[in-house]
Short mmCIF file of C-alpha atoms and ligand atoms in Angstrom, two decimals:
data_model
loop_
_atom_site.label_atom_id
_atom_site.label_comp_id
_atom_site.label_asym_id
_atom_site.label_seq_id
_atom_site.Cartn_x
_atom_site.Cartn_y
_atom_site.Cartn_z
CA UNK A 1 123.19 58.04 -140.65
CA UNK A 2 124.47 60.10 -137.49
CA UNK A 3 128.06 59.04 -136.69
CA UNK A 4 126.75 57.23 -133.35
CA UNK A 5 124.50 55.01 -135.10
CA UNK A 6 127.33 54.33 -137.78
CA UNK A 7 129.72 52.89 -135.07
CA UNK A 8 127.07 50.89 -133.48
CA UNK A 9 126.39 49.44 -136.42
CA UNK A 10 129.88 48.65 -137.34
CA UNK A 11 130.48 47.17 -133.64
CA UNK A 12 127.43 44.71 -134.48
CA UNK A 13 129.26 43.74 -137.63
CA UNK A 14 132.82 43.17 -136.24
CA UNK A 15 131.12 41.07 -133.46
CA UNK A 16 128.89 38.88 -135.98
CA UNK A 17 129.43 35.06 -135.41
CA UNK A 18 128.18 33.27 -138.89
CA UNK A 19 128.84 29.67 -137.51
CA UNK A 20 126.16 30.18 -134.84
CA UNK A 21 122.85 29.78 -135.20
CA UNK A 22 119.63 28.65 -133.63
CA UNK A 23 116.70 25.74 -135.07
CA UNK A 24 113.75 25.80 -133.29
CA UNK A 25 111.88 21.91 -133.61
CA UNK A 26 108.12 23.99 -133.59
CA UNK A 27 108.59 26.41 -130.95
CA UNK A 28 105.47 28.07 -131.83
CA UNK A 29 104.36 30.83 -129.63
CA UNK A 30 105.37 34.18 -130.92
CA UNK A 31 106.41 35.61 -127.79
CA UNK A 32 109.12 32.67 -127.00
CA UNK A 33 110.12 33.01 -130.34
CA UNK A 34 110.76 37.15 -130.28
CA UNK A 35 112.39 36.44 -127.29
CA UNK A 36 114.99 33.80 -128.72
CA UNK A 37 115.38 36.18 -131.81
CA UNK A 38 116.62 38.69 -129.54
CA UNK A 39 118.93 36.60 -127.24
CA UNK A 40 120.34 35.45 -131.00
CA UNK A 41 121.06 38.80 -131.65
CA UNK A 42 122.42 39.12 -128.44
CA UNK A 43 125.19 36.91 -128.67
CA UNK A 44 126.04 37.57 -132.31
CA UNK A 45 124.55 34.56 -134.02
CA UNK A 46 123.09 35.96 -137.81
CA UNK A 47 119.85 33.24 -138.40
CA UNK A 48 117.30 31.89 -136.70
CA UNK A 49 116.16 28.72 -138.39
CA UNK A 50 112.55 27.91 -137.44
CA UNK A 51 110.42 24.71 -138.24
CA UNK A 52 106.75 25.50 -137.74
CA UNK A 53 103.46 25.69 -139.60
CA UNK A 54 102.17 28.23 -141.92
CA UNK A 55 99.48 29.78 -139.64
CA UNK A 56 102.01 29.91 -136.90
CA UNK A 57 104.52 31.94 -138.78
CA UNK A 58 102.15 34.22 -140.39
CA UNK A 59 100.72 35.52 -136.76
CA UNK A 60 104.70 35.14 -135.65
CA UNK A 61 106.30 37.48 -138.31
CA UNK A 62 102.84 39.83 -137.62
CA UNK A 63 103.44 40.31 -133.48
CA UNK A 64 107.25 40.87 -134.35
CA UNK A 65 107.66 43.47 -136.74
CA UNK A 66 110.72 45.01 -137.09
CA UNK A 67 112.55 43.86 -134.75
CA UNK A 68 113.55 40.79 -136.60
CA UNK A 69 115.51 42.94 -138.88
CA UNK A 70 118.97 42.02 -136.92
CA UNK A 71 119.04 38.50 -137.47
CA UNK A 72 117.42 36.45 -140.54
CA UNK A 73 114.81 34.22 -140.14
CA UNK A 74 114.46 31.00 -142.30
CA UNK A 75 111.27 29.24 -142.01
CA UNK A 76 110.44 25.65 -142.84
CA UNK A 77 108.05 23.09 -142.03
CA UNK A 78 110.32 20.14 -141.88
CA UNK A 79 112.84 19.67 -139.48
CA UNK A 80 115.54 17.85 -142.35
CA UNK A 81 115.10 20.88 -144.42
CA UNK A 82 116.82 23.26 -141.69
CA UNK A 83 119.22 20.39 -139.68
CA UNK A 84 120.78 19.01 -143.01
CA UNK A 85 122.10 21.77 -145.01
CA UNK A 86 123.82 22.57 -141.59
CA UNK A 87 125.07 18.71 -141.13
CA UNK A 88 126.66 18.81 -144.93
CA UNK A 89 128.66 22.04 -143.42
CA UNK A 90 130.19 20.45 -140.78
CA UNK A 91 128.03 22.07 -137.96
CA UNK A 92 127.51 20.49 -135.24
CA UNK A 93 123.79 20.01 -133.88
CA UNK A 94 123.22 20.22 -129.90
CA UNK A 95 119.73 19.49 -128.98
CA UNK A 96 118.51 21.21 -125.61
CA UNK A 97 116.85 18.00 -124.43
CA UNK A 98 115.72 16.85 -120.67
CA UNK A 99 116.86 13.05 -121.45
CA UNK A 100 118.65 10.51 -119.18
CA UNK A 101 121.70 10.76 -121.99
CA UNK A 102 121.74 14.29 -122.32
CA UNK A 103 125.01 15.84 -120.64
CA UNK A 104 125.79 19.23 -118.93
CA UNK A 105 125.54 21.97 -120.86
CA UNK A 106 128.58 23.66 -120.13
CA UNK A 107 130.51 20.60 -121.34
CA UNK A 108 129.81 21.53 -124.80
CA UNK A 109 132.88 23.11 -127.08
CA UNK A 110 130.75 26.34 -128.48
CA UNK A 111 133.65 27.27 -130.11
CA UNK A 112 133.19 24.90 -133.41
CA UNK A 113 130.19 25.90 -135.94
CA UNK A 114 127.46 24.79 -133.53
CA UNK A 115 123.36 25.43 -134.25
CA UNK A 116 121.51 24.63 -131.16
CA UNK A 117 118.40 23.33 -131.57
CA UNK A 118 115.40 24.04 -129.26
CA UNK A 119 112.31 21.79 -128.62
CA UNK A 120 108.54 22.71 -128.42
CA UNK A 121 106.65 24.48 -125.32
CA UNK A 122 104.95 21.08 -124.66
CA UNK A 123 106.57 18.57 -126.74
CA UNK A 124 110.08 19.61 -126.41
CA UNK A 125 112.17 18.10 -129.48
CA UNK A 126 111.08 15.67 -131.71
CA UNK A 127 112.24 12.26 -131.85
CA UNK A 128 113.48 13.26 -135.21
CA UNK A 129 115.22 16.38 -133.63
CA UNK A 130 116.80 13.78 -131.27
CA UNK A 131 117.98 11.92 -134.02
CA UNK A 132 119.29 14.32 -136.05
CA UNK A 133 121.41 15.82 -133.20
CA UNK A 134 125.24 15.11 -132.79
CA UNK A 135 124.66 15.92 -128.43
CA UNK A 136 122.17 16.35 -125.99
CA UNK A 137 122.57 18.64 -123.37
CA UNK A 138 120.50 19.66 -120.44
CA UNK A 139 120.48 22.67 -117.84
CA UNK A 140 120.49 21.73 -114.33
CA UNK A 141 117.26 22.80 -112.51
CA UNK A 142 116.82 21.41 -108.59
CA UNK A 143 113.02 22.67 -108.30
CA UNK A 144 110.09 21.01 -108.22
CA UNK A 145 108.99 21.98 -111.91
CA UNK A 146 110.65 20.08 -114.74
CA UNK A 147 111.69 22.67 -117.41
CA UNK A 148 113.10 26.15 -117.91
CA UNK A 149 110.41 28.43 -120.39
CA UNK A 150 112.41 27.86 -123.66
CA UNK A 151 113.72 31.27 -124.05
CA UNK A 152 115.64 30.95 -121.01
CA UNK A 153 116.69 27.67 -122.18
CA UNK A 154 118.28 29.77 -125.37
CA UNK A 155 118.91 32.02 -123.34
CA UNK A 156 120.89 30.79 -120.41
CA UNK A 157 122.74 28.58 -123.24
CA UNK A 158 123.64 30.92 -125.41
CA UNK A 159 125.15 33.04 -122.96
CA UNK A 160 127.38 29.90 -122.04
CA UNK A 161 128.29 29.91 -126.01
CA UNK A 162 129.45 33.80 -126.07
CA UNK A 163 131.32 33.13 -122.53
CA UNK A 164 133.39 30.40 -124.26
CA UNK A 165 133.39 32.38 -127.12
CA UNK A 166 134.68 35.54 -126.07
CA UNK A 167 137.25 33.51 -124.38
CA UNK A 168 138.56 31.96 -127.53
CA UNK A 169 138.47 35.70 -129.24
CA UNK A 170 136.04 34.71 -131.74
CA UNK A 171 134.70 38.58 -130.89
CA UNK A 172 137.98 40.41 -131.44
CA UNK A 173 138.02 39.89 -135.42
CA UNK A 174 136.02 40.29 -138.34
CA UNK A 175 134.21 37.13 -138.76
CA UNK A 176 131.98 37.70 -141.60
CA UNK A 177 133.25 38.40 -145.49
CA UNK A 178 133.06 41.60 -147.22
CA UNK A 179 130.01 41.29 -149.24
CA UNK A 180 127.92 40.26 -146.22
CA UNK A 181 129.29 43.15 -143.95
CA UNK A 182 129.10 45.68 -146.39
CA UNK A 183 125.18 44.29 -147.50
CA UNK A 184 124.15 44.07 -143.84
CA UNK A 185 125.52 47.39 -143.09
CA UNK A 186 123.49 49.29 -146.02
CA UNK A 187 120.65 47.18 -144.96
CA UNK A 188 120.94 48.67 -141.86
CA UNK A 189 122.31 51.72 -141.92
CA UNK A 190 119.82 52.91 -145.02
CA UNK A 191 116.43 50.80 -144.12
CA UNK B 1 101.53 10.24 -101.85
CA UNK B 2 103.85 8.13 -103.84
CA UNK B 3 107.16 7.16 -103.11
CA UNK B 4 108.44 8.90 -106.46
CA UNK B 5 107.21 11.93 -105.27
CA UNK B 6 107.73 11.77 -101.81
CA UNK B 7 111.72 11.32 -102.78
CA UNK B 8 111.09 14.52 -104.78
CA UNK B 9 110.33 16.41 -102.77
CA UNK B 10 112.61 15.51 -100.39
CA UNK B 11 115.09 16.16 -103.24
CA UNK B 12 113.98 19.91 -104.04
CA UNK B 13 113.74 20.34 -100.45
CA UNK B 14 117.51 19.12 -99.82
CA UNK B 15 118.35 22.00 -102.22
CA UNK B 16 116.28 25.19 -101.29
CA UNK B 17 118.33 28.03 -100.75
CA UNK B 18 116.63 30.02 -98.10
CA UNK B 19 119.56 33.04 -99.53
CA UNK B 20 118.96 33.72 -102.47
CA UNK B 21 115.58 35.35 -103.66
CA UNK B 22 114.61 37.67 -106.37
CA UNK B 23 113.06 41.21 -106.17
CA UNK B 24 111.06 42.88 -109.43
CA UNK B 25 110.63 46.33 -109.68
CA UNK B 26 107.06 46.65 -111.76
CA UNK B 27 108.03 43.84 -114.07
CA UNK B 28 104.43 43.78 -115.06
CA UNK B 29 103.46 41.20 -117.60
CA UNK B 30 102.38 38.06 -115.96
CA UNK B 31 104.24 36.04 -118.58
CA UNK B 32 107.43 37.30 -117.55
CA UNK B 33 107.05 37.00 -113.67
CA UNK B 34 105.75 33.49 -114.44
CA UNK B 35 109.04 32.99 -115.86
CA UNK B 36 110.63 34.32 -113.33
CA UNK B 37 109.47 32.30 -111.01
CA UNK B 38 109.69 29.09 -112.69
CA UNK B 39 113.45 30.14 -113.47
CA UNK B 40 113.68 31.21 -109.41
CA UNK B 41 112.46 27.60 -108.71
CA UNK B 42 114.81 26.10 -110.96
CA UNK B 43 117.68 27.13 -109.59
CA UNK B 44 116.30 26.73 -105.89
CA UNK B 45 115.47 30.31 -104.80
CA UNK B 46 112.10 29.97 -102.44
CA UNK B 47 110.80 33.92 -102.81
CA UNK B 48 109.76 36.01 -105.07
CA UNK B 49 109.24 39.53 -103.59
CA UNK B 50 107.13 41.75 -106.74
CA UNK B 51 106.59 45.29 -106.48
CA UNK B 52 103.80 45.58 -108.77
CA UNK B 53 100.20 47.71 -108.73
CA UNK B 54 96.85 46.00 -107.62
CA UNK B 55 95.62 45.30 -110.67
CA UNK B 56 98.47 44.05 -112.30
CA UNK B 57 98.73 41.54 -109.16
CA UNK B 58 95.72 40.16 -110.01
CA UNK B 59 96.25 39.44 -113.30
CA UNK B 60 99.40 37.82 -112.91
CA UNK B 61 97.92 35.21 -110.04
CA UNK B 62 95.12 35.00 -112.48
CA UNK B 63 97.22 33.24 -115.20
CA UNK B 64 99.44 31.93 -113.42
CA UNK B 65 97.43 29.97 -111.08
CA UNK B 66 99.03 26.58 -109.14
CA UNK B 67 102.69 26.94 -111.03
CA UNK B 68 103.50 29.29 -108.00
CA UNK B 69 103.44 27.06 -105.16
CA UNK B 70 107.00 25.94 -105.17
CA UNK B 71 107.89 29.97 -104.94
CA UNK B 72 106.16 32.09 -102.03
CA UNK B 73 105.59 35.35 -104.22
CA UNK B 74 105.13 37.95 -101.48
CA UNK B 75 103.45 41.48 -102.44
CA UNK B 76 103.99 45.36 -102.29
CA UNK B 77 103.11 48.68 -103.40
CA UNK B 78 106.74 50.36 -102.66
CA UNK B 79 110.20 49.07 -103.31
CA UNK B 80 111.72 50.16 -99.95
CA UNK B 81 108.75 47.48 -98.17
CA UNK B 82 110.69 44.78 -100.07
CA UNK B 83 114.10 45.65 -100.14
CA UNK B 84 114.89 47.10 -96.53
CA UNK B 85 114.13 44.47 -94.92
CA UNK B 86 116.17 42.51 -96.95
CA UNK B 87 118.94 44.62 -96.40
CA UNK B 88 118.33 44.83 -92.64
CA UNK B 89 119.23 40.87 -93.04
CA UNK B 90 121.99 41.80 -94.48
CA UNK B 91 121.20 40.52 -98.02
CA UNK B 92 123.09 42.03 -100.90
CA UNK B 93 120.84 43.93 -103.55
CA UNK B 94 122.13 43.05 -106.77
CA UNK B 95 120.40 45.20 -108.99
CA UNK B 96 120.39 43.78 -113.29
CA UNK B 97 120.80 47.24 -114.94
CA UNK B 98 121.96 48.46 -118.22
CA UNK B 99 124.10 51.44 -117.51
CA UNK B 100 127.84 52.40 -117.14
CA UNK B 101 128.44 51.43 -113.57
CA UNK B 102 127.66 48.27 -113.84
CA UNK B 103 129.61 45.22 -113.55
CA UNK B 104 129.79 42.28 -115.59
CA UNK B 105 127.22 39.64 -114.13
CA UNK B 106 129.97 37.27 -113.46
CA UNK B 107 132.57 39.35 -110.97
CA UNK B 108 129.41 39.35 -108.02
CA UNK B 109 130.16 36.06 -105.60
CA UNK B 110 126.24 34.55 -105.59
CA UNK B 111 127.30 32.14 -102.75
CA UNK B 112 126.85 35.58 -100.30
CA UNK B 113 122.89 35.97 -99.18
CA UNK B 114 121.62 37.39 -102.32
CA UNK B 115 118.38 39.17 -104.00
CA UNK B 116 118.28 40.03 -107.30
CA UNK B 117 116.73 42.99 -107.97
CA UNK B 118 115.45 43.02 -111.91
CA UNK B 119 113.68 45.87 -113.64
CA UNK B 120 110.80 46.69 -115.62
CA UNK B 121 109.92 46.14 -119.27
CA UNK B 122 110.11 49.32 -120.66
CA UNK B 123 111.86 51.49 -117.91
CA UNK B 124 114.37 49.47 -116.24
CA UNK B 125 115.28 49.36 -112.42
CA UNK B 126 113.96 52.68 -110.82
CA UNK B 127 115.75 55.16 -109.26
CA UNK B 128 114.98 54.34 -106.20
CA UNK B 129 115.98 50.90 -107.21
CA UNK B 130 120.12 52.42 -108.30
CA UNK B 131 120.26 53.71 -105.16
CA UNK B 132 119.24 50.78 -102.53
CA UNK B 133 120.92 48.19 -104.27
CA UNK B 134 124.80 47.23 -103.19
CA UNK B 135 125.65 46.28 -106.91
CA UNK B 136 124.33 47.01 -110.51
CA UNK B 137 125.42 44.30 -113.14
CA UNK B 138 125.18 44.03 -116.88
CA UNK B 139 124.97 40.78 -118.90
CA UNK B 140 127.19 42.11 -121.65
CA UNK B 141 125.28 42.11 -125.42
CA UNK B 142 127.16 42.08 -128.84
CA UNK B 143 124.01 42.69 -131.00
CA UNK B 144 121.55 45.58 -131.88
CA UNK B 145 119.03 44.76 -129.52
CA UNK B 146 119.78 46.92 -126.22
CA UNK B 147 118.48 44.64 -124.10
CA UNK B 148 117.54 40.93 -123.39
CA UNK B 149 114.05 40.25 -122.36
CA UNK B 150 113.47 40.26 -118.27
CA UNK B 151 112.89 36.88 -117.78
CA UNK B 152 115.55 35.86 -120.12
CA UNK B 153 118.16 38.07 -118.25
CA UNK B 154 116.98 36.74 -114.92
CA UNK B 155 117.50 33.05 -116.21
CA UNK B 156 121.40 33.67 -117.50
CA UNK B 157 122.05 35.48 -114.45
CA UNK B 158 120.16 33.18 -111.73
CA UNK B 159 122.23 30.63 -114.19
CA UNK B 160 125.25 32.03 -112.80
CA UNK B 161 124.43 32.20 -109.32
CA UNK B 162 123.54 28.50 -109.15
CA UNK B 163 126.55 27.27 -110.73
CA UNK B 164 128.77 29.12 -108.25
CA UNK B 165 126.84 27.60 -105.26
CA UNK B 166 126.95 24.35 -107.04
CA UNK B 167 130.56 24.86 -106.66
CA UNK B 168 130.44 25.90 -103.03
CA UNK B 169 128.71 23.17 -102.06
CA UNK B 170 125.39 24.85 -101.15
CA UNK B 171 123.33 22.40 -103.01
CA UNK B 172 124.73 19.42 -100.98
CA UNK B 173 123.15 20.21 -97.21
CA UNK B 174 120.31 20.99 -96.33
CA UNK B 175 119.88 24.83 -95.70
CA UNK B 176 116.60 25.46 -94.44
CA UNK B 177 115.61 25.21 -91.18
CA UNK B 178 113.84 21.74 -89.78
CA UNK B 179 110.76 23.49 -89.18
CA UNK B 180 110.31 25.05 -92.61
CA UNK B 181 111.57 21.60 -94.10
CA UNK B 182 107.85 20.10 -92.43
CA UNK B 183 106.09 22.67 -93.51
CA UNK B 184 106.85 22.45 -96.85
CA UNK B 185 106.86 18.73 -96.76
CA UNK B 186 103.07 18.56 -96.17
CA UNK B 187 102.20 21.19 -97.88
CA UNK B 188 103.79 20.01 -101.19
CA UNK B 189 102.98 16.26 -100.28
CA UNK B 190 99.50 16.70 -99.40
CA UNK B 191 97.71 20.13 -101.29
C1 SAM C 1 109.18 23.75 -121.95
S1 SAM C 1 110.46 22.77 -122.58
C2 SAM C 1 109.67 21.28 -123.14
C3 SAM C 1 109.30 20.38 -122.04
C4 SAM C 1 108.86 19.02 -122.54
N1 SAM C 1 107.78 18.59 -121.69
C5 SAM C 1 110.01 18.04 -122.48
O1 SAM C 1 110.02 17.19 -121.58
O2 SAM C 1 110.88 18.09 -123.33
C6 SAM C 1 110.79 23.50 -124.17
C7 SAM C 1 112.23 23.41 -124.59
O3 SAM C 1 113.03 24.26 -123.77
C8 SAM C 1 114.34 23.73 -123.65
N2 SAM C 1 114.59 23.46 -122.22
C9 SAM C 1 113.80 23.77 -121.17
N3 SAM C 1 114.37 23.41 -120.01
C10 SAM C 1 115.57 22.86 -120.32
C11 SAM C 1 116.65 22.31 -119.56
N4 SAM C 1 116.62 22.25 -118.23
N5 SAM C 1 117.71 21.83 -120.25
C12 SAM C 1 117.77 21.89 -121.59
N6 SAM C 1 116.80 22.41 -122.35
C13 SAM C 1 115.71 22.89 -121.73
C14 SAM C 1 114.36 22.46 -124.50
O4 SAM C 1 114.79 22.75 -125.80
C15 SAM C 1 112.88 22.06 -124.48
O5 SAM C 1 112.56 21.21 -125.55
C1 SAM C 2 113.80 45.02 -121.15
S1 SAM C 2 114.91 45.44 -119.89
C2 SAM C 2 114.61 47.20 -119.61
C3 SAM C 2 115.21 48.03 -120.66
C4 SAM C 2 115.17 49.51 -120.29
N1 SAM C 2 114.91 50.26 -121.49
C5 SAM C 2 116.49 49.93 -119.67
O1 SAM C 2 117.29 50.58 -120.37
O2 SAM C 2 116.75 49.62 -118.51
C6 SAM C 2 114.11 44.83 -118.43
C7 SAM C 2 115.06 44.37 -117.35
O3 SAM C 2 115.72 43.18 -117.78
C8 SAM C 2 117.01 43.13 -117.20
N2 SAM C 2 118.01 43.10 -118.29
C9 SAM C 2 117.75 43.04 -119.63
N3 SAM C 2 118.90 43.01 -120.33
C10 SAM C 2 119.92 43.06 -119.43
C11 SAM C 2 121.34 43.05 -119.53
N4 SAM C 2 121.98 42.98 -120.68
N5 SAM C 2 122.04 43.11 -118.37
C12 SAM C 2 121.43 43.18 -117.19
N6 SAM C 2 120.10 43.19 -117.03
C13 SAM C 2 119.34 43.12 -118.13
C14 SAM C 2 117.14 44.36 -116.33
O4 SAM C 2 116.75 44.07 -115.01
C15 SAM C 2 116.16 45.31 -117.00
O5 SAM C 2 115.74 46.32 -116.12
#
């Protein structure tokens, strides 16, 4: 490992954020779900937790490759299975919704454990997904067409999460324990 | 045409922003520039000006058939045909680049007549594209990834621009000319 790649890595790990995360409610096109994987990465958050059939997956994990190597994906095919194991931890569940109760998006505290949880390229999320969620939230839009491509939904959110984020210095300290940091970096540092 | 719609319109119309507009330099994959442009008429930008090669052209209005009616997507060969004139209007060229001279994406004031100048895929804003642009800006990443997909970056950053102008007030009169406002009228209302 050259001594460049060594502090890269170790810049990654100091900036880690374990109590953010991303559910996706059957996103199921590969390329919007690459896309989120990256903007996850992005902003620090460690898993991707993704409800979606087997077939699905399968051609998903196939177009990606490698490049999901930065942040873990978990894979289920019921929504419960992902949302409740994050309820019992005391992390809050924000649904990116377009509905008449949903509220601004920037009015959300990122700050607390948060998973954000991302509807379907045509059905958006699931009534279950609804409610399961502790907030709805929605991203302005004053055009004629009615929703963002759901990447830049993540995306445009999650960049309001590492905004608030940074803010609070949630970036300026180790965040992760020792065993994970020093696992992730010989998983990385020695693939 | 109903009344639903015909309010609407009226609505989108109230908010167009005849100011701000978005420049790509070879973004080639019609996936992204559909993005793009549904992101552009999101946040109430009315042009999309694509440097791009023939063929690549005609893919893109291929796939992306009606969707691009609420954007005008003008054409060209060479980056100077899109930008000068621009500039000659005296539009700033904010140019979304990954490299040390950039700013963060937040310090530029949006509410100033502004195109956003994003680069392609693989090699980023050109050369030519540095150098005519007023600004280069950076949406900054924590992770391993180097960079966020295009359309994703143009989404957090067109994001941006819309909330400041939000704040300004440039979402609550109408800014396009009476003549344009017709046009557009009928040409929505009755296609
Ligand atoms: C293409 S949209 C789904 C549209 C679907 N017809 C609906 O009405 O929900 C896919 C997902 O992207 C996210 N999304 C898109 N635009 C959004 C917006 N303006 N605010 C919040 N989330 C949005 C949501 O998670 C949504 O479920
Ligand atoms: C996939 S990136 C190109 C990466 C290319 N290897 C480079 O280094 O420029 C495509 C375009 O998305 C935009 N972009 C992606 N990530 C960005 C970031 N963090 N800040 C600003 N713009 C970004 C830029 O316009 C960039 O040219």
């Amino acid at each position: 490992m050259t001594p460049e790649r060594k502090a890269r890595i170790q810049r990654v790990l100091n900036s880690r954020q374990p109590d953010l995360c991303v559910v996706t409610d059957y996103v199921h096109k590969g390329r919007n779900l690459s896309a989120i994987v990256r903007t996850a990465d992005a902003v620090g958050a460690m898993d991707l937790h993704c409800v979606i059939g087997d077939k699905e997956y399968k051609a998903f994990r196939g177009t990606a490759k490698g490049s999901h190597g930065w942040v873990k994906v978990h894979r289920y095919t019921a929504l419960a299975d992902a949302v409740q194991p994050l309820k019992a931890q005391g992390v809050q569940i924000v649904a990116a919704n377009l509905s008449a109760h949903s509220v601004d998006f920037r009015e959300i505290d990122y700050t607390r454990p948060t998973a954000l949880l991302l509807g379907a390229e045509k059905e958006g999320v699931s009534v279950e997904g609804q409610a399961l969620s502790d907030a709805e939230i929605t991203i302005p839009m004053v055009g004629m067409v009615q929703s963002f491509n759901v990447s830049v939904a993540a995306g445009i959110i999650l960049s309001e999460a590492q905004r608030q984020r940074q803010l609070a210095g949630l970036y300026d300290a180790v965040r992760i324990d020792e065993k994970t940091y020093q696992r992730l970096f010989f998983e990385w540092g020695y693939p």
